Structure formats: C-alpha cells, structure tokens
Coordinates of C-alpha atoms in Angstrom, one line a residue:
X238 CA -23.3 -63.5 26.1
X239 CA -20.0 -62.7 24.4
X240 CA -20.7 -60.8 21.1
X241 CA -18.6 -62.6 18.3
X242 CA -17.7 -60.8 15.1
X243 CA -16.5 -62.3 12.0
X244 CA -12.6 -62.3 11.3
X245 CA -13.3 -60.1 8.2
X246 CA -15.1 -57.5 10.2
X247 CA -12.5 -57.5 13.3
X248 CA -9.8 -57.2 11.0
X249 CA -11.5 -54.3 8.9
X250 CA -12.2 -52.7 12.4
X251 CA -8.6 -53.1 13.7
X252 CA -7.2 -51.8 10.2
X253 CA -9.7 -48.6 10.4
X254 CA -9.0 -47.6 14.0
X255 CA -4.9 -48.5 13.4
X256 CA -5.2 -45.7 10.5
X257 CA -7.1 -43.2 12.0
X258 CA -4.8 -43.5 15.5
X259 CA -1.8 -43.2 13.3
X260 CA -3.4 -40.0 11.0
X261 CA -4.2 -38.5 14.5
X262 CA -0.5 -39.3 15.7
X263 CA 1.6 -38.6 12.7
X264 CA -0.9 -36.0 10.9
X265 CA -0.8 -34.0 14.4
X266 CA 3.1 -34.4 14.4
X267 CA 4.2 -33.9 11.1
X268 CA 1.1 -31.9 10.0
X269 CA 1.8 -29.3 12.5
X270 CA 5.3 -29.0 12.2
X271 CA 4.8 -28.7 8.4
X272 CA 2.3 -25.7 8.5
X273 CA 4.5 -24.3 11.0
X274 CA 7.3 -24.3 8.9
X275 CA 5.2 -22.7 6.1
X276 CA 4.3 -20.0 8.6
X277 CA 8.0 -19.3 9.4
X278 CA 8.9 -19.3 5.7
X279 CA 6.4 -16.8 5.1
X280 CA 7.5 -14.9 8.1
X281 CA 11.0 -15.3 6.8
X282 CA 9.8 -13.6 3.6
X283 CA 8.6 -10.6 4.8
X284 CA 11.6 -10.3 7.0
X285 CA 13.5 -10.5 4.1
X286 CA 11.8 -8.1 1.9
X287 CA 12.2 -5.6 4.6
X288 CA 15.6 -6.1 5.1
X289 CA 16.0 -5.6 1.0
X290 CA 13.6 -2.5 1.4
X291 CA 16.2 -0.8 3.9
X292 CA 19.3 -2.0 2.1
X293 CA 17.9 -0.3 -1.2
X294 CA 16.9 2.8 0.7
X295 CA 20.1 3.5 2.7
X296 CA 22.3 3.0 -1.0
X297 CA 20.3 5.3 -2.5
X298 CA 20.9 8.0 0.1
X299 CA 24.1 7.2 0.5
X300 CA 24.6 7.7 -3.0
X301 CA 22.9 11.4 -2.8
X302 CA 24.7 12.0 0.3
X303 CA 28.1 11.3 -1.2
X304 CA 27.2 13.1 -4.6
X305 CA 26.2 16.5 -2.2
X306 CA 29.5 16.1 -0.3
X307 CA 31.4 16.1 -3.6
X308 CA 29.7 18.7 -5.3
X309 CA 30.5 21.0 -2.0
X310 CA 34.2 20.2 -2.2
X311 CA 34.4 21.7 -6.1
X312 CA 36.6 24.6 -5.7
X313 CA 34.0 26.9 -7.8
X314 CA 31.5 26.4 -5.3
X315 CA 34.0 27.3 -2.4
X316 CA 34.9 30.2 -3.8
X317 CA 31.7 31.9 -5.0
X318 CA 33.3 33.8 -7.5
X319 CA 31.3 33.2 -10.6
X320 CA 27.4 32.5 -9.9
X321 CA 26.4 32.0 -13.4
X322 CA 29.1 29.2 -13.7
X323 CA 27.7 27.6 -10.5
X324 CA 24.4 27.7 -11.5
X325 CA 25.3 26.2 -14.6
X326 CA 27.0 23.3 -12.7
X327 CA 24.0 22.6 -10.6
X328 CA 21.6 22.4 -13.4
X329 CA 23.8 20.0 -14.9
X330 CA 24.4 17.9 -11.6
X331 CA 20.3 18.0 -11.7
X332 CA 20.2 16.6 -15.1
X333 CA 22.5 14.1 -14.3
X334 CA 20.5 12.9 -11.3
X335 CA 17.1 13.9 -11.5
X336 CA 16.3 12.9 -7.6
X337 CA 17.5 16.0 -7.1
X338 CA 14.4 18.6 -7.3
X339 CA 16.2 21.4 -6.5
X340 CA 19.9 22.4 -5.5
X341 CA 20.9 25.9 -4.2
X342 CA 24.0 27.7 -2.7
X343 CA 23.5 30.4 -0.1
X344 CA 26.3 33.0 0.7
X345 CA 27.0 33.2 4.5
X346 CA 23.4 35.0 5.5
X347 CA 21.6 32.3 3.8
X348 CA 20.4 34.2 0.6
X349 CA 20.6 31.8 -2.5
X350 CA 22.6 33.2 -4.8
X351 CA 22.7 30.2 -7.4
X352 CA 20.3 27.3 -7.9
X353 CA 18.8 25.1 -10.4
X354 CA 16.4 27.0 -12.9
X355 CA 16.9 29.9 -11.1
X356 CA 14.5 29.1 -8.4
X357 CA 14.4 30.9 -5.0
X358 CA 17.5 32.6 -6.2
X359 CA 18.1 35.9 -4.0
X360 CA 15.6 34.6 -1.7
X361 CA 16.6 34.4 2.2
X362 CA 16.5 30.9 3.8
X363 CA 18.1 31.4 6.7
X364 CA 15.5 30.6 9.0
X365 CA 14.8 27.4 7.3
X366 CA 16.3 24.0 8.6
X367 CA 17.5 23.2 5.5
X368 CA 20.4 26.4 6.3
X369 CA 20.1 26.4 10.1
X370 CA 20.9 22.8 10.6
X371 CA 24.1 22.9 7.9
X372 CA 25.8 25.7 9.7
X373 CA 28.3 23.5 11.5
X374 CA 28.0 20.0 9.8
X375 CA 26.3 18.0 6.9
X376 CA 22.3 17.8 7.5
X377 CA 19.9 15.3 6.4
X378 CA 16.5 15.9 7.3
X379 CA 13.5 13.6 7.7
X380 CA 10.7 14.0 4.9
X381 CA 8.4 17.0 4.8
X382 CA 6.1 18.7 2.8
X383 CA 7.2 21.5 -0.1
X384 CA 7.1 25.1 1.5
X385 CA 8.8 27.9 -0.6
X386 CA 9.0 25.1 -3.5
X387 CA 5.3 24.2 -3.9
X388 CA 4.3 26.6 -6.4
X389 CA 7.6 26.7 -7.8
X390 CA 8.4 23.5 -9.2
X391 CA 6.8 21.3 -11.6
X392 CA 4.4 19.1 -10.4
X393 CA 2.0 17.4 -13.3
X394 CA 0.1 15.1 -10.4
X395 CA -1.3 17.6 -8.4
X396 CA -0.3 15.7 -5.5
X397 CA 1.4 17.1 -2.2
X398 CA 5.2 17.4 -3.1
X399 CA 7.6 16.0 -0.3
X400 CA 11.3 16.1 -0.3
X401 CA 13.8 14.9 2.1
X402 CA 17.1 17.7 2.5
X403 CA 20.5 17.2 2.4
X404 CA 22.8 20.2 2.9
X405 CA 26.6 20.9 3.9
X406 CA 28.2 23.9 5.0
X407 CA 30.9 25.5 2.6
X408 CA 34.3 26.5 3.8
X409 CA 36.7 28.6 1.3
X410 CA 40.6 27.8 1.1
X411 CA 41.1 29.4 4.5
X412 CA 38.6 27.2 6.2
X413 CA 36.3 30.3 6.8
X414 CA 32.4 29.6 6.4
X415 CA 31.0 31.0 3.3
X416 CA 27.8 29.4 2.7
X417 CA 25.3 26.6 2.6
X418 CA 25.0 23.9 -0.5
X419 CA 21.4 22.9 0.0
X420 CA 19.5 20.0 -2.1
X421 CA 16.3 18.8 -2.2
X422 CA 15.5 15.1 -2.9
X423 CA 12.1 14.1 -4.7
X424 CA 9.9 11.6 -2.8
X425 CA 9.3 10.1 -5.9
X426 CA 12.3 7.9 -5.5
X427 CA 11.1 6.2 -2.4
X428 CA 7.8 5.7 -4.2
X429 CA 10.1 3.9 -7.4
X430 CA 11.9 1.7 -5.0
X431 CA 8.5 0.5 -3.6
X432 CA 7.2 -0.5 -6.5
X433 CA 10.4 -2.2 -7.6
X434 CA 10.0 -4.4 -4.4
X435 CA 6.2 -4.9 -5.1
X436 CA 7.3 -6.1 -8.8
X437 CA 9.8 -8.6 -7.5
X438 CA 6.9 -9.7 -5.2
X439 CA 3.9 -9.8 -7.6
X440 CA 3.5 -13.6 -7.0
X441 CA 2.1 -12.8 -3.6
X442 CA -1.0 -11.1 -2.9
X443 CA -1.5 -7.9 -0.6
X444 CA 1.5 -7.1 0.4
X445 CA 2.2 -3.4 1.1
X446 CA 5.5 -1.3 2.2
X447 CA 5.6 1.2 4.9
X448 CA 7.8 3.9 6.1
X449 CA 7.1 5.2 9.5
X450 CA 9.3 8.1 10.4
X451 CA 11.6 8.3 13.6
X452 CA 9.4 11.6 14.3
X453 CA 6.4 11.1 16.0
X454 CA 6.1 7.4 14.4
X455 CA 4.2 9.1 11.4
X456 CA 3.7 6.9 8.5
X457 CA 5.4 8.7 5.3
X458 CA 5.0 6.0 2.9
X459 CA 2.3 3.2 2.6
X460 CA -1.3 3.1 2.0
X461 CA -3.1 6.4 1.8
X462 CA -5.7 5.9 4.7
X463 CA -2.3 5.7 7.1
X464 CA -0.2 8.4 5.4
X465 CA 0.4 10.9 7.9
X466 CA -1.0 9.1 11.1
X467 CA 0.9 8.0 13.8
X468 CA 1.5 4.2 14.6
X469 CA 1.8 2.2 17.8
X470 CA 2.9 -1.1 16.9
X471 CA 5.2 -4.0 18.3
X472 CA 6.9 -4.2 15.3
X473 CA 8.2 -0.9 15.3
X474 CA 9.5 -1.2 18.9
X475 CA 11.1 -4.1 17.7
X476 CA 12.7 -3.0 15.1
X477 CA 14.3 -0.2 17.0
X478 CA 15.8 -2.3 19.2
X479 CA 18.2 -3.6 16.2
X480 CA 15.9 -6.3 15.3
X481 CA 15.0 -7.7 11.9
X482 CA 11.9 -10.6 11.8
X483 CA 8.4 -10.7 11.5
X484 CA 5.5 -11.1 14.0
X485 CA 1.9 -11.3 13.9
X486 CA 0.0 -8.0 15.3
X487 CA -3.5 -6.4 15.0
X488 CA -3.3 -3.0 13.0
X489 CA -5.4 0.0 13.7
X490 CA -8.0 -1.2 11.4
X491 CA -8.7 -4.3 13.7
X492 CA -7.1 -6.8 11.3
X493 CA -4.4 -9.3 11.8
X494 CA -1.6 -9.1 9.6
X495 CA 2.0 -10.7 9.3
X496 CA 4.4 -7.7 9.7
X497 CA 8.1 -8.1 8.8
X498 CA 10.5 -5.2 9.8
X499 CA 13.7 -3.7 9.9
X500 CA 15.5 -0.3 11.3
X501 CA 16.9 1.8 8.5
X502 CA 20.4 2.7 10.1
X503 CA 22.6 4.2 7.3
X504 CA 25.0 2.8 5.1
X505 CA 28.8 3.7 5.2
X506 CA 29.4 7.4 5.6
X507 CA 25.5 8.1 5.5
X508 CA 24.5 8.1 9.4
X509 CA 20.3 7.2 8.3
X510 CA 17.2 9.0 9.4
X511 CA 16.2 6.0 11.5
X512 CA 13.1 5.1 9.5
X513 CA 11.0 2.0 10.4
X514 CA 10.7 -0.1 7.4
X515 CA 7.4 -2.6 7.4
X516 CA 6.2 -5.3 5.3
X517 CA 2.6 -6.5 5.9
X518 CA 0.2 -9.2 4.7
X519 CA -3.0 -9.8 5.9
X520 CA -3.0 -13.3 8.2
X521 CA -5.9 -14.6 5.7
X522 CA -4.0 -14.1 2.7
X523 CA -0.3 -14.8 4.0
X524 CA -1.4 -18.3 5.3
X525 CA -3.7 -19.4 2.7
X526 CA -1.2 -22.1 1.6
X527 CA -1.6 -23.7 5.3
X528 CA -5.0 -24.1 4.8
X529 CA -4.7 -25.8 1.8
X530 CA -2.3 -27.9 3.8
X531 CA -4.2 -28.4 6.3
X532 CA -7.5 -29.7 3.5
X533 CA -4.6 -32.2 1.8
X534 CA -4.1 -33.9 5.2
X535 CA -7.7 -34.3 6.1
X536 CA -8.6 -35.7 2.6
X537 CA -5.3 -37.9 2.5
X538 CA -6.3 -39.1 6.0
X539 CA -9.8 -40.3 4.8
X540 CA -8.5 -42.0 2.0
X541 CA -6.0 -43.9 4.2
X542 CA -9.0 -44.9 6.4
X543 CA -11.3 -46.1 3.8
X544 CA -8.3 -47.7 2.0
X545 CA -7.2 -49.8 4.6
X546 CA -10.4 -50.5 5.7
X547 CA -11.1 -52.2 2.7
X548 CA -7.8 -54.0 2.0
X549 CA -8.8 -55.3 5.9
X550 CA -11.8 -56.9 4.7
X551 CA -10.3 -58.3 1.7
X552 CA -7.3 -59.8 3.5
X553 CA -9.4 -61.6 6.4
X554 CA -10.5 -64.3 3.8
X555 CA -6.5 -65.2 3.6
X556 CA -6.3 -65.0 7.4
X557 CA -7.7 -68.5 8.7
X558 CA -6.3 -69.1 12.1
X559 CA -5.1 -67.0 14.6
X560 CA -1.6 -67.8 14.3
X561 CA -1.7 -66.6 10.6
X562 CA -3.0 -63.5 11.8
X563 CA 0.0 -63.1 14.3
X564 CA 2.3 -64.3 11.3
X565 CA 0.7 -61.1 9.1
X566 CA 1.0 -58.7 11.8
X567 CA 4.7 -59.7 12.3
X568 CA 5.2 -59.4 8.8
X569 CA 3.8 -55.9 8.6
X570 CA 6.1 -55.0 11.6
X571 CA 9.0 -56.0 9.4
X572 CA 8.1 -54.1 6.7
X573 CA 8.0 -50.9 8.9
X574 CA 4.1 -50.7 9.7
X575 CA 3.0 -49.3 12.9
X576 CA 0.8 -52.4 14.1
X577 CA 0.1 -54.0 17.5
X578 CA 0.7 -58.1 17.9
X579 CA -2.8 -59.5 18.3
X580 CA -3.1 -60.8 21.8
X581 CA -5.1 -64.4 22.2
X582 CA -6.4 -65.6 25.4
X583 CA -7.9 -69.2 25.9
X584 CA -5.0 -71.0 24.0
X585 CA -1.7 -71.0 26.6
X586 CA 0.5 -71.7 23.7
X587 CA -1.1 -68.8 21.5
X588 CA -1.1 -66.5 24.5
X589 CA 2.6 -67.3 25.4
X590 CA 3.4 -66.3 21.7
X591 CA 1.6 -63.3 21.3
X592 CA 2.9 -61.9 24.8
X593 CA 6.2 -62.8 23.6
X594 CA 6.3 -61.3 20.2
X595 CA 4.5 -57.9 22.0
X596 CA 7.6 -58.0 24.4
X597 CA 10.0 -58.3 21.7
X598 CA 8.6 -55.6 19.6
X599 CA 8.8 -53.4 22.7
X600 CA 12.4 -54.0 23.7
X601 CA 13.1 -53.8 19.8
X602 CA 11.5 -50.4 20.0
X603 CA 13.5 -49.1 23.1
X604 CA 16.5 -50.4 21.2
X605 CA 16.0 -48.7 18.1
X606 CA 14.9 -45.6 20.1
X607 CA 18.0 -45.3 22.3
X608 CA 20.4 -45.9 19.0
X609 CA 18.7 -43.0 17.6
X610 CA 19.3 -40.9 20.5
X611 CA 22.8 -41.9 20.7
X612 CA 23.4 -41.2 17.1
X613 CA 22.0 -37.9 17.5
X614 CA 24.4 -37.3 20.4
X615 CA 27.4 -38.5 18.4
X616 CA 26.5 -36.1 15.8
X617 CA 26.0 -32.6 17.9
X618 CA 28.8 -30.1 19.2
X619 CA 28.8 -30.8 23.1
X620 CA 29.3 -27.2 23.8
X621 CA 26.9 -25.3 21.0
X622 CA 24.6 -28.0 19.9
X623 CA 25.7 -27.6 16.4
X624 CA 26.7 -30.4 14.0
X625 CA 30.1 -31.5 14.4
X626 CA 32.6 -32.4 11.9
X627 CA 31.1 -36.0 11.8
X628 CA 27.6 -34.9 10.9
X629 CA 28.9 -32.6 8.2
X630 CA 30.5 -35.2 6.4
X631 CA 27.4 -37.3 6.4
X632 CA 25.2 -34.3 5.4
X633 CA 27.8 -33.7 2.4
X634 CA 27.7 -37.4 1.4
X635 CA 24.0 -37.0 0.9
X636 CA 24.1 -33.5 -0.2
X637 CA 25.8 -34.3 -3.3
X638 CA 23.5 -36.8 -4.3
X639 CA 20.5 -34.3 -4.2
X640 CA 22.0 -31.0 -5.4
X641 CA 24.4 -29.8 -8.2
X642 CA 25.5 -26.8 -6.8
X643 CA 26.3 -25.1 -3.4
X644 CA 27.8 -22.1 -1.5
X645 CA 30.6 -23.0 1.2
X646 CA 31.2 -20.3 4.0
X647 CA 34.0 -20.8 6.1
X648 CA 33.9 -19.1 9.4
X649 CA 36.7 -17.8 11.9
X650 CA 36.0 -15.6 14.9
X651 CA 38.1 -12.4 14.9
X652 CA 39.3 -11.7 18.6
X653 CA 38.3 -15.0 20.3
X654 CA 41.7 -15.7 21.8
X655 CA 41.7 -12.2 23.4
X656 CA 38.5 -12.9 25.3
X657 CA 39.9 -16.6 26.5
X658 CA 43.0 -14.5 27.6
X659 CA 41.5 -11.8 29.3
X660 CA 38.0 -13.3 30.7
X661 CA 38.7 -16.5 30.8
X662 CA 37.8 -19.8 29.1
X663 CA 34.3 -20.1 30.7
X664 CA 33.7 -16.7 29.0
X665 CA 34.9 -17.9 25.6
X666 CA 32.8 -21.1 25.7
X667 CA 29.4 -18.7 26.7
X668 CA 30.6 -16.5 23.6
X669 CA 30.7 -19.6 21.4
X670 CA 27.4 -20.7 22.4
X671 CA 25.9 -17.2 22.0
X672 CA 27.2 -17.2 18.3
X673 CA 25.9 -20.6 17.7
X674 CA 22.5 -19.3 18.7
X675 CA 23.1 -15.9 16.1
X676 CA 24.0 -18.4 13.5
X677 CA 20.9 -20.8 13.7
X678 CA 18.8 -17.6 13.5
X679 CA 20.4 -16.9 10.0
X680 CA 20.9 -19.9 8.2
X681 CA 17.7 -21.5 6.6
X682 CA 16.0 -25.0 7.1
X683 CA 17.8 -27.2 4.5
X684 CA 21.0 -25.4 5.0
X685 CA 23.8 -26.8 7.0
X686 CA 25.8 -25.3 9.8
X687 CA 28.6 -26.9 12.0
X688 CA 31.3 -25.9 14.3
X689 CA 34.6 -27.6 12.9
X690 CA 37.1 -26.4 15.6
X691 CA 37.6 -23.8 18.2
X692 CA 36.0 -20.8 16.9
X693 CA 35.6 -22.0 13.4
X694 CA 32.5 -22.8 11.9
X695 CA 31.3 -24.1 8.4
X696 CA 27.8 -23.0 6.4
X697 CA 26.6 -25.1 3.4
X698 CA 23.9 -23.6 1.1
X699 CA 22.1 -24.9 -1.5
X700 CA 21.6 -22.4 -4.1
X701 CA 20.9 -22.5 -7.4
X702 CA 23.7 -22.1 -10.0
X703 CA 23.0 -18.2 -11.2
X704 CA 22.7 -17.2 -7.3
X705 CA 25.9 -18.7 -6.1
X706 CA 27.5 -15.3 -5.3
X707 CA 24.5 -13.3 -4.3
X708 CA 23.2 -15.8 -1.4
X709 CA 26.7 -16.1 -0.5
X710 CA 27.4 -12.6 0.0
X711 CA 23.5 -11.9 1.4
X712 CA 24.2 -14.4 4.3
X713 CA 28.0 -13.5 5.1
X714 CA 26.7 -10.0 5.4
X715 CA 24.0 -10.9 7.5
X716 CA 26.3 -13.1 9.8
X717 CA 29.0 -10.5 10.2
X718 CA 26.3 -8.1 11.0
X719 CA 24.9 -10.5 13.6
X720 CA 28.1 -11.4 15.1
X721 CA 29.7 -7.7 15.3
X722 CA 26.7 -7.1 17.7
X723 CA 27.8 -7.0 21.8
X724 CA 27.9 -10.1 23.8
X725 CA 27.0 -10.3 27.5
X726 CA 29.6 -12.5 29.3
X727 CA 29.5 -12.8 33.2
X728 CA 28.0 -9.3 33.4
X729 CA 30.7 -7.7 30.9
X730 CA 30.1 -6.5 27.7
X731 CA 32.4 -7.7 25.0
X732 CA 32.7 -7.7 21.4
X733 CA 34.2 -9.6 18.3
X734 CA 33.8 -9.8 14.4
X735 CA 34.1 -12.4 12.3
X736 CA 35.9 -13.1 8.8
X737 CA 34.4 -14.9 6.1
X738 CA 35.8 -17.3 3.4
X739 CA 33.3 -18.3 0.6
X740 CA 34.0 -20.8 -2.5
X741 CA 31.4 -22.5 -4.9
X742 CA 30.9 -25.6 -5.9
X743 CA 29.5 -27.3 -8.8
X744 CA 28.8 -31.0 -9.4
X745 CA 29.7 -30.4 -12.8
X746 CA 33.1 -28.7 -11.5
X747 CA 36.7 -30.4 -11.7
X748 CA 36.8 -30.0 -7.5
X749 CA 34.7 -32.0 -5.0
X750 CA 33.0 -30.7 -2.1
X751 CA 35.6 -31.4 0.2
X752 CA 38.4 -29.5 -2.0
X753 CA 35.7 -26.5 -2.0
X754 CA 35.8 -26.5 1.7
X755 CA 39.5 -26.1 1.8
X756 CA 39.0 -23.2 -1.0
X757 CA 36.9 -21.8 1.3
X758 CA 39.3 -21.7 4.0
X759 CA 41.9 -20.6 1.7
X760 CA 39.5 -17.7 1.1
X761 CA 39.1 -17.1 4.9
X762 CA 42.9 -16.5 5.4
X763 CA 42.5 -13.9 2.2
X764 CA 40.1 -12.1 4.2
X765 CA 41.9 -11.9 7.2
X766 CA 44.9 -10.7 5.3
X767 CA 42.3 -7.9 3.9
X768 CA 41.9 -6.7 7.5
X769 CA 39.2 -9.0 9.1
X770 CA 35.6 -8.5 9.6
X771 CA 34.9 -9.2 6.1
X772 CA 33.9 -11.7 3.3
X773 CA 36.1 -13.1 0.6
X774 CA 34.7 -14.6 -2.1
X775 CA 37.0 -16.8 -3.7
X776 CA 36.9 -16.0 -7.4
X777 CA 34.8 -12.7 -7.1

C-alpha cells in the first residue's frame, strides 16, 4: 500500500529538503571560500607586518651607517691632530643621535685616542672585531652582548646590554691608514621599533615580533623564553630564499602559529645583516574570526531551514492541484530560486508537461552556463590569463559607482624588446606569463590588474582618500622589487625591470577615471625619462 501524505506535508518536506541541499551546496562552496579568504587576509597581514618591520630596521640602520661614514670623512677626524676637539665632536654627535651608546676613534695600532665621555680612552681594542674587521672596509657587526663597556655605560634597567657595531677605517689626505672610527649602537632602538609596530597592531591579540640572527639562527629579539635559542623553522628557510609571505607551522613549544616572514637585506648603501624577521600569532587566536563565520553559516542555515519549511506548510493551502504546483515551481524558477519541477505520473498531460518543463530548465541552465563561460573567456587575456582591456572597462564602470577614490598604476617593462630580439618571441611570451603570476601575488582581493598592451599593465587600487599616495607607493615598490628578480626562460636566466606611473582619482575631482589612466600613462613616461626602474607619482 502506497503511503499517502497531505499536500501540505509534502510541500513542507520538499521546501525543507531543498533548503538543506542549497545550504550544503552554497554554504559548503561559498562558506569555505569566505573562510579561506579570511585566512589568506590574516596571513597577508602578518606577512605585510614582517615586511614593514624589515623596512623600518633597514632604514634605521642605513641612517646610522651613513652617519658613521659621514663622521669618518670629516677633516678633524682624518687629521688626528686635536684629540680633545675630536672628543667634543663625538660627544656632540652622540647627543644628537642617542642611539650611539659609544663612539671612539683609535690610532693605527688600535688604541682609543678619543671617545664619548672619554670611556675606554687609552684602551687597546686592537683584538676586538670592531677594530679588526674595519682595517680595510666598513664593518657592520651582528648584535652582541657588551664586553668592555658592560660596567662603563649607564644601565638603569640592570638587563644585559647589547650592541650592534659599525666601524670604518680612517685614511689621511695621502690615503694612508691612520686608525678606525668605531661605534656601538644601543639595542634599545630595535625594541622601540618593535613597540611601534605592536602599537599599530593593537587591535590584534597575541602578536609577537622576532628577529633571528644569520649567525647560528639564534633569536636576538623576541619572547624571553626564546632569546638566545636556536630556531629551526620552515619560515626562516623560506625567508632566506628572498620570499615574503606567511605559513602555518609548529614552533618549539608544540603550538601552531600563523607566521609571517621576511629577510632583512639592506637598504641602498647599507648591505644588511641578513636578519630574518618573523611575526607570529597563535592559530586559535588568528583564526577566531573564521570560527565566528562558521557559526554564522550554521545558525543562518538552521533559520532558513525552519523558515522555508513553515513557508511550504502555509503555501500548501493555496496549491490545490498538481497544475498549480507546477506553475508555482515555474514562477519560483523565474524569480531565480533553485527548485526542481515536480514530476507527476499517472496523467499523461501532466507527465508530459512536467517532463517538458524539466528538460527546458535543464537546457536553459546549460545555455546560461555556456554564456557565462564565453563571457569569462572574452574578459581574459589569452596569454597571461589576466583581465583584458574590455574587462578593465567593465570593472571601472562598476568601480565608480561604489568607490570615491583610487590609485591607478600604469606599468611598462624595461628591456622587454631586448628579450624578444635576443631570445625569441616564445621566450618573450613566457616572460609575460611569469610577470603576470608575480603581479597576481601582489594585488589584493578587490583590486584590479589587467594587461592592456604587449608589455603594459594597469593596476587599480581602491583606497581611502588619506592613503592614496602611500598605498600606491607601497604596491609600486613591491611590483618593482618582484619584477626585478631573475627569470628562467628556456633554461636561460634573464632579467627585466619596470617603470611605473601613478595617478590618483577622486569622484569629486574634475577628471574622470579614464583621464586618470591617461595621466598615469604620462607619469610612466616621466619615470622612463628619470632613468627607468622606478615609480613616478603624478603630482608628488
């Protein structure tokens, strides 16, 4: 005997089941995608923090490096005629730049002849690295504990004193070696940089910055329980390959952390000490927002299941016949709902109608999928897979409806024609593909990158009004740094650089977004005229 259920019960079951199915499909696909996107953003944030920390450290050390070189070039220093006058000059330098804990000048034999506050004056430091390593060229030493200065310098905290050495040889007017200018930088400045970085991330819990020395992989800045200990982490190995990114890895305390990494590699003339910068956050803390997102999907799904079951229960009173039921399903399809046309057997007319409508819906679905696929192909550059000019124009039409400000970067490769001429067009195509992959790693979600010419690309960055120039400069410098790295083309190594023009668009301004792109193109040519391999920001 066939079980017979009321129409109201059947419809309630159909609605609830359909809703559950939709939640499983769309919740599984889009929910997982949203969670992955949140996780990627968290990793990118830690990666960017490591990059900013590295940039701050390098620029600070570059400044002290330059000040030491400048001080060594002064005529009073090079003549060694008046130690008292030299000592006064050194004291004044220390007062101006307090990060120099000690500055001393030795004679050619390594005896200190003048120093700040006369500390170590007359002492032979010829066996110390700060003298020995600077006999022929400028020396920058890794962080180390105080030896001779431990009991001579003020130490209010009582903690072990640490320094970074910068020293340089001194030559007289005849280019004869006459001594060494030696400096000790206090380690406190690094802790101040760390504190400023943590302050900028105060809305993020449990974030820690670490600096790992190139020597023996020892932690020289970080949590107290890790100071002086050797770390063997994948993130350190990745950083030393020149990469900047983030991974999830297990640390010596057997806890998992999201770890951003970056290798300190110098700035301008300052060669760098090869420190590895790590920024870590416990996984359970970093991914707390993803748990909240999962809970939101679960609660929302339950609400929708109950809601659609109740809707089906009440709608059954109005659906008095199979024909009306088919019509209702057809109406819901027309409105965009994902429902199945009911199949009725026993009445040939209803069976034929329901089967025909099912086939029609299936055909329309396949047609729509084909149209979506064709549209996707039309919007993509065939070689690189990036958006093409048509996709860029479509993006800009929607962009100006949602945003008020933007930074536009116009990118052109320097030396691309030479690659084509010397290695062939196949190598040139492969180069463009590799350039596109590097650009994709730099551009964030919601930002646009498109190929608009042979070796020309356009990046559109939606940013706040107060961040127009800063965001454009950061992204532009990342692009230049990435593109400058070598390429492997048909087993051969090749290099190109790029020039970038930047312009800024504001909805309240007098020029539209298309004119802004032309302005960025003009700025690009200005960058070319200035020597290439740089970014020129229009109006700055």
